[in-house]
């Protein structure tokens, strides 16, 4: 029956597609990464970093010890290790929160009636009704509650707690239960396909974004085939060249956007001004503004903006021979059904989703795009892709197709041929995008002191085609929405909850939100980001001249992301993260365990007010599908005016600290803490890091010290920075007391670039880099490039000029046990956060 169908994945049976499927599986992207470990890494270190990560993760989330064991593949890399017994581990969800002594309303979806008083003996039936009773606490009994209209909490709920009954599992689902289905054998060709009429259940024109079959995710019929939860790029993708992506529907030349340029931080030689463009190619965003919609010639200064150009999107794709010449279902007119094309942007910084307007029309092999493509802020050509929601591609177990016009559901069953799906299977149609909002229309009258604890959230639909905006000058675009929306609030807590198999963002912390706490939750198998914090500035009024002004205080502040488990994130929207923030200040990100992500673990999209503290986290297996960034990724291409640093309006942000974390830069996460374009004022210290680059000093005020950076392929990139010419703000980059172990087994380590000097007598190589210890393979050297312009010198030779005092090159790779012990010395003891 269907309960068995997810125990295995049947490789494509339609042999006419087999060749391109195998080609896609073998695809690679330049710079994509090297998998779970860097080539030539000693076997004992591949075990030891995993043991260290498991050891510290256990302190933070002892309940996840078995999950961490599996993600680290400890059995493979550390012979003799034994998987922890999950039944003997502590549990976080569902919690056993104590019952309130008074002023409580009880909800029981099975035994309750909304006409009841709401006492423990006479519970109400629905959560929505309980919220109208304005009790101090709403206690929900075990069960799954299908939410077809968003639960809303406002100022009238100030001081309220919503909790599970002690030890009972409570789930809020965005699905519809499909009951009493009458299955008929379908005439469609494919693996044991059955159909059922849903016209009595799906009485509107909503699309079924996903199915749940006995709790497991089923997905729209697609080609090439892949299970989106267990198989990731390159499996399930076709390849393309940049020339296959067709002319933009909105041309970037000439740029028709209204250009914005406001003088900002004059001391920054890369990104001094708040700049961007309104409308033009950015008319697809909400609001229609982006840093990248200005003219290519004005985006950043010098080399500050890597690969930047005026934003544009391709209008379509020439599929050549990769897809069938025709799909009969895509030639129908007047249908409500939509087929989609999902694609990676070139370089794998983000992925897009488009509605298909026309497929191979007029005897071409062109797909013309409709709505979509606003996922990600950078634009340009695409790369790898797949097509979905095409009935002709329904050919493997796990796929389905729902025809909105006829209300017929088609599914491939792994029952014996000729036997319908089991009547005992629970099938849920996923249709809703959000479940709970905690919001006020104004920050002057915020929602206060609301607590959500012990609640499970599951089964919400994809949101990739919901309106996206560009939060600030980083690479991201984002939906200002979440399964739980928190906006214009003070002191909201979400704790000991479980966010499971959701289609979009789990928690959106929006606009003015003070002292939001997200603690001890589990986020797993998510379509997009787990937690996003996104403030607001007015980017449109008066041609955008107010967009830099954060003194209106419409932004999240004092957010606490503590002790959460983040895993398997980015099922659909690859530009996603465990925690993302933009126009947000003074966040504390502590004690989280993060692994198995499509993209980076923590993303900071701008500098804004700064003051963030990131410490005692464990991150590994991030950037499994993306490239050219790190497990922690930052930008700062737009200056903002805030009062965060001094209490007075100021363009300079407060220092941020990234300290005492385990950061494993495997897969495509090749830059550990990737302080990318414009990043300012970071102190990165006392971390244990492995693989990738030692440090990127892309702008200024970046200090790296007392870190262990094991088996790096580069030492650092760039120089003393972009904050060197002003007497008001003078913050050259600083690098000292780090230990680097070369990842080059048979060659020199490209240790760093020469930082040079200026006309005022500063010699950055003599004052800003010192006391580092660099271990290289015997007979090889740590090399300095760009000396006197183009010369390369070994570190000892470079030091003869007086440069880099106190640094030491050691021509011997230290034992793995010593490296890990150095890491422990710097990490110290983690404090259990929960």
C-alpha positions in Angstrom: 0.0 0.0 0.0 1.0 3.7 0.0 2.6 3.3 3.4 5.4 1.4 1.7 5.8 3.6 -1.3 8.4 6.0 0.2 10.7 3.2 1.4 12.4 3.3 -2.0 12.7 5.6 -5.0 12.2 4.0 -8.4 14.5 5.4 -11.0 12.9 6.7 -14.1 11.2 4.0 -16.2 10.7 6.1 -19.3 13.9 5.1 -21.1 13.6 7.8 -23.8 14.7 10.3 -21.0 17.4 8.1 -19.5 20.4 9.5 -21.2 19.7 13.1 -20.3 18.8 12.0 -16.7 22.2 10.4 -16.3 24.0 13.4 -17.8 22.3 15.7 -15.3 23.3 13.5 -12.4 26.9 13.8 -13.5 26.8 17.6 -13.9 29.1 19.9 -11.9 29.4 23.6 -11.4 32.8 25.3 -11.3 33.5 26.2 -7.7 30.6 24.1 -6.4 32.7 22.4 -3.8 34.1 19.0 -2.9 31.5 17.2 -1.0 31.6 16.3 2.7 35.4 16.6 2.9 38.1 18.4 1.0 40.3 16.2 -1.2 43.5 14.8 0.4 42.3 15.4 3.9 43.9 12.9 6.3 41.4 10.2 7.3 42.0 10.7 11.0 41.0 14.4 10.7 37.9 13.4 8.7 36.9 11.4 11.8 38.1 13.8 14.4 36.2 16.9 13.2 33.1 14.8 13.1 33.6 13.6 16.7 34.3 17.1 17.9 31.1 18.4 16.2 29.0 15.5 17.7 30.5 16.2 21.1 29.6 19.9 21.2 26.2 19.3 19.4 25.3 16.9 22.1 25.7 19.6 24.7 23.4 21.9 22.8 20.8 19.4 21.6 21.1 16.0 23.4 17.8 15.0 21.9 19.3 15.1 18.4 22.3 12.9 19.1 21.2 10.2 16.7 20.3 12.7 13.9 23.7 14.3 14.2 25.4 10.9 14.1 23.6 10.2 10.8 24.3 13.6 9.3 28.0 13.3 10.1 28.1 9.7 8.8 30.1 8.7 11.9 29.8 5.0 11.1 31.5 5.6 7.8 34.3 7.9 8.9 34.9 6.7 12.5 35.2 2.9 12.7 33.7 1.4 15.8 31.3 4.3 16.6 27.8 3.2 17.6 24.7 5.1 16.7 22.8 6.3 19.8 19.5 4.7 20.6 16.9 7.4 19.8 14.5 5.8 22.3 17.0 6.6 25.1 17.5 10.2 24.3 15.7 13.1 26.0 12.8 14.7 24.1 12.1 18.4 23.6 8.9 18.0 21.6 6.3 17.6 22.8 7.2 19.3 26.0 5.6 18.7 29.4 4.8 22.3 30.2 2.9 22.7 33.5 -0.8 23.4 33.3 -1.9 26.9 34.3 -3.7 27.1 37.6 -6.4 29.5 36.4 -7.7 31.6 33.5 -7.2 28.9 30.9 -9.3 27.7 27.9 -8.9 24.1 26.7 -9.2 22.9 23.1 -10.0 19.3 22.1 -10.6 18.8 18.4 -12.1 15.4 19.0 -14.3 15.8 22.1 -14.8 19.5 22.3 -17.7 21.8 21.2 -17.4 25.5 20.6 -20.5 26.0 22.6 -18.7 24.6 25.7 -17.2 26.7 28.5 -13.6 25.8 27.6 -12.9 24.2 31.0 -10.7 21.1 31.1 -13.8 19.0 31.4 -15.8 20.9 28.7 -13.2 22.0 26.1 -14.0 23.9 23.0 -13.4 22.3 19.6 -11.4 24.9 17.6 -8.4 27.0 18.3 -9.9 30.0 16.5 -12.8 30.0 18.9 -10.5 29.6 21.9 -8.6 32.7 20.8 -11.8 34.8 20.9 -12.3 33.9 24.6 -9.2 35.9 25.6 -8.0 33.7 28.4 -4.5 33.9 29.8 -3.6 30.5 28.4 -5.0 28.3 25.6 -4.2 24.7 26.2 -4.6 22.4 23.2 -5.1 18.6 23.5 -3.5 16.1 21.2 -4.5 15.9 17.6 -4.0 17.4 14.1 -5.9 20.7 13.5 -6.4 21.5 9.9 -6.1 25.3 9.5 -7.9 26.7 6.4 -7.9 30.3 7.6 -4.9 31.8 9.3 -5.2 32.0 13.1 -4.8 35.6 14.2 -3.5 37.1 17.4 -3.5 40.8 18.0 -3.2 43.3 20.8 -6.3 41.8 22.4 -4.2 38.7 23.0 -1.5 40.5 25.0 -0.1 38.3 27.7 -1.5 35.1 26.2 0.3 31.7 26.1 -0.7 29.0 23.6 0.6 25.6 24.6 0.1 21.9 24.2 -1.3 19.8 27.0 1.7 18.3 28.8 3.3 15.6 26.8 0.7 15.5 24.0 1.5 16.1 20.4 -0.4 19.0 18.8 -0.1 19.7 15.1 -1.4 22.6 13.1 -1.6 21.6 9.4 -2.1 23.6 6.3 -3.6 20.6 4.5 -6.9 19.1 3.8 -7.6 15.5 4.7 -8.6 13.5 1.6 -11.1 10.9 3.0 -13.2 8.2 1.4 -11.5 8.3 -1.9 -12.8 6.1 -4.7 -9.8 5.0 -6.7 -10.0 4.0 -10.3 -7.2 2.6 -12.5 -6.0 5.4 -14.7 -5.5 5.0 -18.5 -2.3 7.1 -18.1 0.9 5.3 -19.0 3.2 4.9 -16.1 3.9 2.9 -13.0 0.5 1.7 -11.6 -1.3 5.1 -11.8 -4.6 5.5 -10.1 -7.0 8.4 -10.1 -9.7 9.8 -7.7 -12.3 12.5 -8.0 -11.7 15.3 -5.4 -14.6 17.6 -6.5 -16.4 17.2 -3.2 -13.3 18.2 -1.3 -11.5 20.7 -3.5 -14.4 23.0 -4.0 -12.2 26.0 -4.8 -9.5 26.5 -7.5 -6.6 26.0 -5.2 -3.6 24.1 -6.4 -2.3 21.1 -4.4 1.2 22.2 -3.8 2.3 18.9 -2.2 0.7 15.8 -0.8 1.4 14.0 2.4 1.0 10.2 2.2 1.1 8.8 5.7 3.1 11.8 6.7 5.6 11.5 3.9 6.1 14.3 1.3 4.9 13.6 -2.3 5.7 16.0 -5.0 4.4 17.2 -8.4 5.2 15.0 -11.4 8.6 16.3 -12.7 11.4 15.6 -15.1 14.2 14.7 -14.4 13.0 12.6 -11.5 14.3 13.1 -8.0 13.0 12.8 -4.4 13.4 16.5 -3.3 14.0 15.5 0.4 16.6 12.8 0.0 18.2 13.6 -3.4 19.6 17.0 -4.3 21.6 18.7 -7.1 22.9 17.4 -9.4 20.4 14.6 -9.3 17.1 15.6 -10.9 18.5 18.5 -13.1 19.1 19.1 -16.7 22.1 21.2 -17.8 22.2 24.3 -20.1 24.6 26.8 -21.4 24.3 30.6 -20.7 23.4 31.1 -24.4 20.3 28.9 -24.0 18.6 31.6 -21.8 16.6 34.0 -24.0 16.3 37.7 -24.2 14.8 39.4 -21.1 11.2 40.6 -21.3 12.3 43.8 -19.5 15.6 45.0 -20.9 18.3 46.4 -18.6 19.7 48.5 -21.4 18.8 51.3 -21.4 18.0 51.1 -17.7 14.5 52.5 -17.3 14.6 52.4 -13.5 14.3 55.6 -11.4 17.8 55.8 -10.0 18.4 56.4 -6.3 21.6 57.8 -4.8 21.9 59.3 -1.4 25.2 60.2 0.2 25.8 57.9 3.1 29.0 56.8 4.9 31.7 59.0 3.3 34.4 57.0 5.0 33.7 53.8 3.0 35.6 53.7 -0.3 33.4 50.8 -1.7 29.8 51.4 -0.7 29.6 55.0 0.5 26.1 55.8 -0.9 22.6 54.4 -0.5 21.9 53.6 -4.1 19.6 51.4 -6.3 16.7 51.7 -8.7 12.9 51.8 -8.6 10.9 49.9 -11.2 12.6 49.1 -14.5 13.7 45.5 -14.4 12.8 45.5 -10.7 9.1 46.1 -11.3 8.7 42.3 -10.6 9.6 42.9 -6.9 7.4 44.1 -4.1 8.4 46.8 -3.4 9.9 47.4 -6.9 13.3 48.5 -5.6 16.7 46.9 -5.5 20.3 47.9 -5.1 20.9 45.9 -8.3 18.6 48.0 -10.5 20.9 50.9 -10.7 23.3 51.2 -13.7 26.1 48.7 -13.9 28.7 51.5 -13.9 27.6 52.7 -10.5 27.2 49.5 -8.6 30.0 49.7 -5.9 33.4 51.2 -6.5 36.6 49.6 -7.6 36.4 45.9 -6.9 33.9 46.2 -4.1 30.9 44.5 -5.8 31.8 41.1 -7.1 30.3 40.4 -10.6 27.6 43.1 -10.2 25.5 44.4 -13.1 22.1 45.9 -13.7 19.5 43.2 -12.7 17.7 41.3 -15.5 15.9 38.0 -16.0 15.8 35.8 -19.0 12.5 35.6 -20.8 12.7 31.9 -21.5 14.9 28.9 -22.2 15.8 27.0 -25.3 15.7 23.4 -24.2 17.0 22.0 -27.4 16.8 18.2 -27.2 16.7 17.9 -23.4 12.9 17.8 -23.2 10.2 16.1 -25.4 9.1 18.1 -28.4 5.6 18.3 -27.0 3.5 17.7 -23.9 -0.2 17.5 -25.0 -1.3 18.8 -21.6 0.6 22.0 -22.2 -1.1 22.8 -25.4 -4.6 23.1 -23.8 -6.2 26.5 -23.8 -8.4 28.0 -21.0 -7.0 25.7 -18.4 -6.3 26.7 -14.8 -3.4 24.2 -14.5 0.1 25.6 -14.5 3.4 23.9 -15.4 6.6 25.2 -13.9 10.3 25.4 -14.6 12.7 25.6 -11.7 16.2 26.6 -12.4 19.5 27.5 -10.7 20.9 30.9 -11.5 24.4 30.6 -13.0 27.0 30.1 -10.2 24.3 28.6 -7.9 23.7 31.6 -5.8 20.0 31.2 -5.9 17.3 29.3 -7.8 14.2 30.5 -9.7 10.7 29.2 -10.3 8.7 30.3 -13.3 5.2 29.6 -14.6 5.5 28.3 -18.2 3.5 30.6 -20.5 4.2 28.6 -23.6 6.0 25.4 -24.4 7.8 24.8 -27.7 5.3 26.9 -29.6 5.6 27.6 -33.3 7.8 24.6 -34.0 10.6 25.9 -31.7 12.3 24.3 -28.6 11.7 27.5 -26.6 9.9 27.7 -23.2 8.6 31.2 -22.6 8.3 32.2 -19.0 5.4 33.9 -17.2 5.2 34.9 -13.6 8.3 34.2 -11.5 12.0 34.6 -11.4 12.0 37.1 -8.6 13.6 34.6 -6.2 17.1 36.0 -5.7 18.4 39.5 -6.2 21.2 39.1 -8.8 19.6 38.0 -12.1 21.5 37.0 -15.2 21.4 33.7 -17.1 20.4 30.4 -15.5 22.0 27.0 -15.4 20.6 23.6 -14.3 16.8 23.1 -14.3 13.8 20.8 -14.2 10.2 20.9 -15.3 7.3 20.0 -13.0 3.5 19.7 -12.7 3.3 17.9 -16.1 1.0 15.0 -16.1 2.9 13.2 -18.9 5.9 12.9 -16.4 3.9 11.1 -13.8 6.0 7.9 -13.9 7.5 7.1 -10.4 6.3 6.4 -6.9 6.3 9.7 -4.9 4.9 11.8 -7.7 1.3 13.0 -8.2 -0.7 15.3 -10.5 -3.8 17.2 -9.6 -6.0 18.6 -12.4 -7.6 21.8 -11.1 -10.1 21.8 -14.0 -11.5 18.3 -13.5 -10.6 18.0 -9.8 -9.0 14.6 -10.5 -6.0 13.5 -8.5 -3.5 11.1 -10.2 -0.9 9.2 -8.1 1.5 6.4 -8.7 1.1 3.6 -6.2 3.5 0.9 -5.3 0.8 -1.6 -4.6 0.7 -4.8 -6.6 -0.2 -3.9 -10.2 -3.9 -3.6 -10.6 -4.4 -3.1 -6.8 -5.6 0.4 -5.7 -3.9 2.4 -3.0 -4.8 1.3 0.5 -7.9 2.7 2.0 -6.0 2.9 5.3 -3.5 5.4 4.0 -3.9 9.0 5.2 -3.5 11.4 2.3 -3.3 15.2 2.9 -3.6 17.8 0.2 -1.3 20.7 1.1 -3.0 24.0 0.2 -2.4 26.7 2.7 0.7 28.9 3.1 0.5 30.3 6.6 -1.0 29.2 9.9 -0.5 31.8 12.6 0.0 35.6 12.6 0.9 37.6 15.7 0.7 41.1 14.4 -0.4 44.7 15.0 -1.1 47.2 12.3 1.2 49.7 14.1 4.4 49.6 16.1 3.0 52.2 18.5 0.4 49.7 19.8 2.4 46.4 19.5 1.3 42.9 20.5 3.1 42.2 23.8 4.1 39.2 25.8 2.7 36.4 23.7 4.2 32.9 24.0 3.7 29.9 21.6 5.1 26.7 23.1 4.9 23.0 22.4 3.0 23.3 19.1 3.8 21.5 15.8 3.4 23.2 12.5 3.3 21.2 9.3 2.1 20.7 5.8 2.1 24.2 4.2 2.5 25.0 0.6 5.4 26.3 -1.4 5.7 30.1 -1.5 8.3 30.6 -4.3 5.7 32.3 -6.5 4.4 34.6 -3.7 5.6 38.2 -4.0 9.2 38.7 -3.2 11.1 41.8 -2.2 14.8 42.6 -2.1 15.5 43.3 1.6 18.7 45.3 1.2 22.0 45.2 -0.7 22.8 41.5 -0.2 22.2 38.8 -2.7 18.8 37.8 -1.4 15.2 38.3 -2.3 12.5 37.1 0.1 8.8 36.7 0.8 7.6 38.8 3.7 5.6 35.9 5.1 6.0 32.8 7.2 4.0 30.0 8.6 4.2 32.1 11.8 4.3 35.8 11.1 5.5 38.1 13.9 5.1 41.8 13.2 5.0 45.0 15.3 5.5 43.1 18.6 7.3 43.2 21.9 8.5 40.1 23.8 7.0 37.3 21.6 8.4 33.8 22.3 8.3 30.7 20.2 9.7 27.7 22.1 9.8 23.9 22.1 7.8 23.8 18.8 8.4 21.7 15.8 8.3 23.0 12.2 8.0 20.0 9.9 7.7 19.6 6.2 6.7 23.2 5.5 6.7 24.6 2.0 7.9 28.2 2.8 9.5 30.2 5.6 8.7 28.9 9.0 9.0 32.1 11.1 9.0 35.6 9.7 10.0 38.4 12.2 8.9 41.5 10.4 9.2 45.3 10.8 9.2 46.4 14.4 9.7 43.4 16.6 11.6 43.8 19.9 12.9 41.0 22.1 11.6 38.1 20.0 12.8 34.8 21.3 13.0 31.6 19.1 14.3 28.9 21.4 14.6 25.1 21.6 12.6 24.4 18.5 13.2 21.9 15.7 13.1 23.0 12.1 13.3 20.1 9.6 12.6 19.4 5.9 11.6 22.9 5.1 10.9 24.4 1.7 12.6 27.7 2.5 14.2 29.5 5.5 13.6 28.5 9.1 13.7 31.9 10.7 14.0 35.3 8.9 14.1 38.8 10.5 13.4 41.6 8.1 13.0 45.3 9.0 11.5 48.0 6.9 12.6 51.4 5.5 10.7 53.5 3.0 12.4 52.8 -0.3 9.8 54.3 -2.6 8.4 57.6 -1.4 10.1 60.8 -2.9 11.9 58.6 -5.4 13.6 56.5 -2.8 15.5 59.1 -0.8 14.4 57.8 2.6 15.4 54.2 2.0 18.6 54.5 4.1 16.7 55.8 7.2 16.4 53.2 9.9 15.8 55.7 12.7 12.0 55.1 12.4 12.8 51.9 14.3 10.7 49.6 12.0 13.1 46.7 12.5 13.7 43.6 14.6 15.9 44.3 17.5 17.2 42.1 20.3 16.1 38.9 18.6 17.3 35.7 20.3 17.8 32.6 18.2 18.9 30.1 20.9 19.2 26.3 21.2 17.4 25.4 18.0 17.9 22.4 15.7 18.0 23.3 12.1 18.2 20.5 9.4 17.3 19.7 5.9 16.4 23.2 4.8 16.0 24.4 1.2 13.8 21.7 -0.3 12.3 24.1 -2.8 13.8 27.6 -2.4 17.6 27.1 -2.4 18.4 30.6 -1.3 17.3 29.8 2.2 18.9 29.6 5.6 18.6 28.5 9.2 18.6 32.2 10.2 18.5 35.2 7.8 18.4 38.8 8.8 18.2 42.1 7.0 17.6 45.6 8.4 17.9 44.0 11.8 20.2 44.7 14.8 21.6 43.3 18.0 20.5 39.7 17.4 21.9 36.9 19.6 22.4 33.6 17.7 23.6 31.1 20.3 23.7 27.3 20.9 22.1 26.2 17.6 22.9 23.0 15.7 22.8 23.4 11.9 23.3 20.8 9.2 22.2 19.6 5.8 21.2 22.9 4.1 21.0 23.9 0.5 22.7 27.2 1.2 24.4 29.0 4.1 23.5 28.4 7.8 23.4 32.1 8.9 23.0 35.0 6.4 23.4 38.6 7.3 22.2 40.6 4.3 23.6 44.0 5.4 25.3 45.9 8.2 22.4 48.1 9.4 22.9 48.8 13.1 25.1 45.8 13.9 25.8 44.6 17.4 24.9 41.0 16.6 26.5 38.1 18.6 26.9 34.7 17.0 28.5 32.1 19.3 28.5 28.5 20.5 26.9 27.2 17.4 27.7 24.0 15.4 27.4 24.2 11.6 28.3 21.6 9.0 27.0 20.2 5.7 25.8 23.6 4.6 25.8 24.9 1.0 25.2 21.4 -0.3 23.7 22.7 -3.5 24.9 26.3 -3.7 28.4 27.7 -4.2 30.8 30.6 -3.7 29.9 31.5 -0.1 30.3 30.0 3.4 28.3 28.5 6.3 28.1 32.0 7.6 27.6 34.6 4.9 27.4 38.4 5.1 27.2 41.5 2.9 26.9 45.3 3.4 26.5 47.1 0.1 24.0 49.7 1.3 24.6 52.1 4.3 21.8 52.7 6.8 21.3 55.4 9.4 20.4 54.0 12.8 20.8 54.9 16.5 22.0 51.5 17.5 25.7 52.2 18.1 25.6 55.4 20.1 21.9 56.3 20.6 22.2 59.0 18.0 21.8 58.8 14.3 24.9 57.2 12.8 26.0 55.5 9.6 28.4 53.3 11.4 27.2 50.0 12.8 28.2 48.4 16.1 30.8 45.7 16.0 29.6 42.1 15.5 31.1 39.1 17.2 31.4 35.6 15.7 33.1 33.5 18.3 33.5 30.0 19.7 31.6 28.3 16.9 32.4 25.1 15.0 32.2 26.0 11.3 32.9 23.3 8.8 33.1 24.7 5.3 32.4 21.6 3.3 30.4 21.1 0.1 30.0 24.5 -1.6 30.5 26.4 1.7 34.1 27.2 0.9 34.7 30.5 2.8 34.0 29.6 6.5 32.8 33.1 7.6 32.3 34.7 4.2 32.4 38.4 4.9 31.5 39.3 1.3 31.0 42.6 -0.6 31.1 45.6 1.7 31.1 43.7 5.0 32.3 45.9 7.9 33.1 45.6 11.7 33.3 41.9 12.4 35.4 40.3 15.1 35.8 36.7 14.2 37.7 34.9 16.9 38.2 31.7 18.9 36.4 29.5 16.4 37.2 26.0 15.2 36.9 26.0 11.4 37.8 23.6 8.7 38.2 23.6 4.9 37.8 26.4 2.4 39.3 29.8 2.7 40.9 31.0 5.9 39.3 34.4 5.8 37.9 36.9 3.3 38.7 40.5 4.1 36.4 42.0 1.5 35.9 45.5 3.0 37.0 46.8 6.4 37.0 46.5 10.1 37.3 42.7 9.8 39.3 41.2 12.6 40.3 37.5 12.6 42.2 36.2 15.6 42.7 33.1 17.8 41.0 30.8 15.4 41.9 27.3 14.3 41.5 27.0 10.5 42.2 23.5 9.5 43.1 22.2 6.0 42.3 25.5 4.2 42.9 25.8 0.5 43.7 29.5 0.8 44.8 31.6 3.7 42.9 34.9 2.9 41.9 37.2 0.1 42.0 40.9 -0.3 43.8 43.5 1.8 43.7 46.0 4.6 40.3 47.1 3.5 38.0 49.9 2.4 37.9 52.0 5.6 41.4 53.6 5.5 41.2 57.1 4.2 38.9 58.9 6.7 40.0 60.4 10.0 36.5 59.9 11.4 36.3 56.2 10.9 39.6 54.4 10.5 39.3 50.6 10.7 41.9 48.6 8.8 41.5 44.9 8.7 43.4 42.9 11.3 44.7 39.3 11.3 46.7 37.8 14.1 47.2 34.7 16.3 45.3 32.4 14.0 46.6 28.8 13.4 46.2 27.6 9.8 46.8 24.1 8.6 47.3 23.8 4.8 45.0 21.7 2.8 47.6 21.4 0.1 49.1 18.0 0.4 51.6 18.4 -2.5 52.1 22.1 -2.9 52.5 25.5 -1.5 49.7 27.2 0.4 48.4 30.4 -1.2 48.5 32.0 2.3 47.6 35.6 1.5 48.0 38.7 -0.6 50.4 41.5 0.3 48.4 44.3 2.0 50.8 47.0 1.0 51.1 50.6 2.2 49.6 54.0 1.7 50.9 57.5 1.0 50.6 58.5 4.7 53.2 56.0 5.8 51.0 53.1 6.9 52.6 49.7 6.1 49.8 47.3 6.6 51.9 44.2 6.3 54.0 45.3 9.3 51.1 46.4 11.6 47.9 44.5 10.6 49.1 40.9 10.1 51.2 39.2 12.8 51.7 36.2 15.1 49.9 33.7 12.9 51.2 30.1 12.7 50.9 28.4 9.4 51.5 24.7 9.0 52.4 23.5 5.5 53.5 20.2 4.0 57.3 19.4 4.2 59.4 21.3 1.7 56.5 23.6 0.8 55.8 27.2 1.8 53.1 29.7 2.8 53.2 32.1 -0.1 52.6 35.8 -0.2 51.3 37.0 -3.6 51.2 40.5 -5.0 54.5 41.6 -3.4 55.6 44.8 -5.1 52.8 44.3 -7.6 53.3 40.8 -9.0 56.0 39.0 -7.0 55.3 35.9 -4.9 57.4 35.2 -1.9 57.5 32.5 0.8 56.5 33.9 4.2 60.1 33.7 5.7 61.4 35.7 2.8 58.7 38.2 3.0 59.4 38.6 6.8 62.9 39.7 6.0 61.4 43.1 5.0 60.0 43.5 8.4 56.5 42.3 7.4 54.3 40.1 9.4 56.2 40.1 12.7 55.9 37.1 14.9 54.2 34.8 12.3 55.7 31.3 12.0 55.8 28.9 9.0 56.1 25.3 10.1 56.9 22.7 7.4 55.0 19.9 9.0 51.3 19.1 9.2 50.4 18.5 12.9 48.6 15.4 14.1 44.9 15.5 13.9 44.5 15.0 17.6 46.6 18.1 18.3 44.5 20.2 15.8 41.3 19.2 17.5 42.7 19.8 21.0 43.6 23.3 19.9 40.0 23.7 18.8 38.8 22.6 22.2 41.1 25.0 23.9 39.5 27.9 22.0 35.9 26.7 22.1 35.9 26.1 25.8 32.8 24.6 27.3 29.5 25.3 25.7 26.6 26.2 28.0 23.4 24.1 27.4 21.0 26.7 26.1 17.7 25.1 27.1 
